[in-house]
Amino acid sequence: MVNPPDPSNLFLTEVLAGTGTFGTINLAPMLMFESSPALDLLPTEKKSKRKKTPSALESDFVLLPVKTVPSHFSQAFEASERDFRIVFGWEDDPHKRNFAIGQPIDMAVPICIDLDRFVERSNGIFGKSGTGKSFLARLLLSGVIRKRAAVNLIFDMHSEYGWEAAAEGKQFQTVKGLRQLFPGQVKIYTLDPDSTVRRGVRDAQELYIGLDQIEVEDLMLVKEELNLSEASLENAIILRNEFGKNWISRLLSMTNGEIQEFCETKMGSKSSIMALQRKLTRLEELKYLKQTCPENPIKQLLDALKSHKHVVIEFGSQSNMLSYMLATNIITRRIHHAYVRQAEKFLQTKNPSDRPIQLMITIEEAHRFLNPMTARQTIFGTIAREMRKYFVTLLVVDQRPSGIDNEVMSQIGTRVTALLNDDKDIDAIFTGVAGSTNLRSVLAKLDSKQQALVLGHAVPMPVVMQTRRYDEEFYRAIGEIDWEEVSTPEVLKAAEVARADLGF
Ligand SMILES: Nc1ncnc2c1ncn2[C@@H]1O[C@H](COP(=O)(O)OP(=O)(O)O)[C@@H](O)[C@H]1O
Ligand SMILES: [Mg+2]
């Protein structure tokens, strides 16, 4: 670069033109490998035993953060398949819950994430619309279910995780939902039974929410959707204090005269309460809201989670933002409450049977719940900030990460990000990530589908991958046997054997 050949030197220009080229290469050291010191301490006989399986070789390395600069004349090599295995492991590692989520762009070797580390913190899947977020979410959820890393509660806004979902393409195609892959382990609850039945889902459980389960806090979250003023919310608190948990049904049935009388004695504002009453009538449009619901379906849902059943909640036609946010907040608040109690009990008794099962809650359009205005007030902000303390974490799926509060974003442990082109969104992905300048340009250059950058807690270093295909081959590799489709005695027998092999 310093001494380009003199252009008048025809001989040199002819030699170089068309054949020679040069460029600068930036090397950013990410990890150092060292062979494991523990190995040297093993008796020779054991050592040779370990070397029998090829994978044992790779586990003999320890990965360390980069603390030194490579010395002069160190050689640079392109990463080989083995290097990828050393760093990202392999799926059937008996010592880890690894799950392959893709491959490097130009090599056929799996990139695995460590699911135990994954579920320990809140995580995010980001990308523009149509880049494969829902597919990535289904993939990761299948991994968590298959490897039993955590129990899942999924708020399925567009009804695409539980049962069949449509895939884009020239002809109409569908992909399987989690309930079809793991019929014995996944339960579908629905807030719109008609729609769920229409889609061919048998035995989905109906879920109702009582008006008496709505707190003023829930209304604060949907303040914009309901167009509620601060004054209305303050008066909601007065009403709640006066009437207790039935305040909404009481308010909805109050006449003008009663409101007038109430305001005179309780210092409420008549106009605000009238406005509140008018706006809350919109709640009557939500099919799943009932005056009261004695059988408490949320408790049933919690029992399902406790018995290690994964729960998908479908919204069907009830998927507008108001409906989604309200139900999601009310249900999560109760479940979180139960988890906090259980976790505190466990902390006190230290009895392993009291330990709550790690819970991962999936929400879509996450920036609506976690924007700087609401993240401080809602249960989701709390969960993201308190991290694993109570064994509950989030999986947020979002196309606008810049809308998520910074403080929450910096708690997101593993970020799986497909193509983004808005600079603000790209910045948000790297909140709290050191040395991200090189990675930034990577994000805007990804293919528009099935490619993603994975970085954070569950992978040793950031990596760009070709996402694992979610297709028939994947179902075969990962799914449980569908008992409902199995009929003849021979098939049943074979299935039972396979089931035992899989350890179900
Ligand atoms: N892992 C994958 N396997 C198979 N198809 C995929 C995968 N990821 C993305 N696709 C294709 O890309 C389309 C859009 O993906 P989708 O997850 O619906 O996007 P988003 O949720 O980000 O809007 C899908 O319909 C599918 O055709
Ligand atoms: Mg989607």
CSV table of N, CA and C in Angstrom, one decimal, residues 39 45 59 77 93 143 177 180 187 198 201 237 257 269 287 302-303 315 329-330 334 358 403 406 420 432 465 478 504:
chain,number,residue,atom,x,y,z
A,39,LEU,N,-6.9,-32.6,31.7
A,39,LEU,CA,-6.6,-33.8,30.9
A,39,LEU,C,-5.2,-34.4,31.3
A,45,GLU,N,-4.5,-44.4,31.0
A,45,GLU,CA,-5.5,-45.4,30.6
A,45,GLU,C,-6.8,-44.6,30.3
A,59,SER,N,-13.8,-31.6,23.4
A,59,SER,CA,-14.1,-31.1,24.8
A,59,SER,C,-12.9,-30.9,25.6
A,77,PHE,N,-5.3,-18.7,10.1
A,77,PHE,CA,-5.9,-19.8,9.3
A,77,PHE,C,-7.4,-19.5,9.2
A,93,ASP,N,-23.7,-33.7,22.9
A,93,ASP,CA,-22.7,-33.7,24.0
A,93,ASP,C,-23.4,-34.2,25.3
A,143,GLY,N,-36.3,-26.8,20.7
A,143,GLY,CA,-35.1,-27.2,21.4
A,143,GLY,C,-35.3,-27.2,22.9
A,177,GLY,N,-47.0,-27.0,14.3
A,177,GLY,CA,-46.9,-26.3,15.5
A,177,GLY,C,-46.3,-27.2,16.6
A,180,GLN,N,-48.1,-30.3,17.7
A,180,GLN,CA,-48.0,-31.5,16.8
A,180,GLN,C,-46.7,-32.2,16.9
A,187,LYS,N,-49.8,-28.1,25.8
A,187,LYS,CA,-51.2,-27.9,25.9
A,187,LYS,C,-51.6,-26.6,25.2
A,198,ARG,N,-62.2,-24.0,14.6
A,198,ARG,CA,-62.2,-23.9,13.1
A,198,ARG,C,-60.9,-24.3,12.5
A,201,VAL,N,-58.0,-27.6,15.8
A,201,VAL,CA,-57.4,-28.1,17.0
A,201,VAL,C,-58.4,-28.8,17.9
A,237,ILE,N,-58.3,4.4,40.7
A,237,ILE,CA,-57.8,4.0,42.0
A,237,ILE,C,-58.8,4.3,43.1
A,257,GLY,N,-76.6,9.4,38.1
A,257,GLY,CA,-76.9,9.9,39.5
A,257,GLY,C,-76.0,9.2,40.5
A,269,SER,N,-63.7,12.8,40.5
A,269,SER,CA,-64.1,13.8,39.5
A,269,SER,C,-65.1,13.2,38.6
A,287,LYS,N,-64.0,-11.1,23.9
A,287,LYS,CA,-64.8,-12.3,24.2
A,287,LYS,C,-64.4,-13.0,25.4
A,302,LEU,N,-51.5,-22.8,35.6
A,302,LEU,CA,-50.3,-22.9,36.5
A,302,LEU,C,-50.0,-24.3,36.9
A,303,ASP,N,-51.0,-25.1,37.1
A,303,ASP,CA,-50.8,-26.5,37.5
A,303,ASP,C,-50.2,-27.2,36.3
A,315,PHE,N,-54.8,-16.6,20.6
A,315,PHE,CA,-55.7,-15.4,20.7
A,315,PHE,C,-56.8,-15.5,19.6
A,329,ASN,N,-50.7,-9.5,30.2
A,329,ASN,CA,-50.3,-8.9,31.5
A,329,ASN,C,-51.0,-9.5,32.7
A,330,ILE,N,-52.3,-9.7,32.6
A,330,ILE,CA,-53.0,-10.3,33.7
A,330,ILE,C,-52.5,-11.7,34.0
A,334,ARG,N,-50.1,-13.0,37.5
A,334,ARG,CA,-50.5,-14.0,38.4
A,334,ARG,C,-49.5,-15.2,38.5
A,358,GLN,N,-37.8,-24.0,35.9
A,358,GLN,CA,-37.4,-22.7,35.1
A,358,GLN,C,-38.5,-22.5,34.1
A,403,GLY,N,-37.4,0.2,20.2
A,403,GLY,CA,-38.5,0.7,21.1
A,403,GLY,C,-38.4,0.1,22.5
A,406,ASN,N,-33.7,0.7,27.2
A,406,ASN,CA,-32.3,0.4,27.3
A,406,ASN,C,-31.9,-0.5,28.4
A,420,LEU,N,-31.9,-6.4,9.9
A,420,LEU,CA,-32.5,-5.2,10.3
A,420,LEU,C,-31.9,-4.1,9.5
A,432,GLY,N,-24.9,-2.5,25.4
A,432,GLY,CA,-24.2,-3.2,26.4
A,432,GLY,C,-23.2,-4.3,25.8
A,465,MET,N,-25.1,-17.1,11.2
A,465,MET,CA,-25.5,-18.5,10.8
A,465,MET,C,-26.6,-18.5,9.8
A,478,ILE,N,-36.4,-34.1,15.8
A,478,ILE,CA,-36.6,-33.5,17.1
A,478,ILE,C,-38.0,-33.9,17.7
A,504,PHE,N,-38.6,-40.7,26.9
A,504,PHE,CA,-39.8,-40.0,27.3
A,504,PHE,C,-40.6,-40.9,28.4
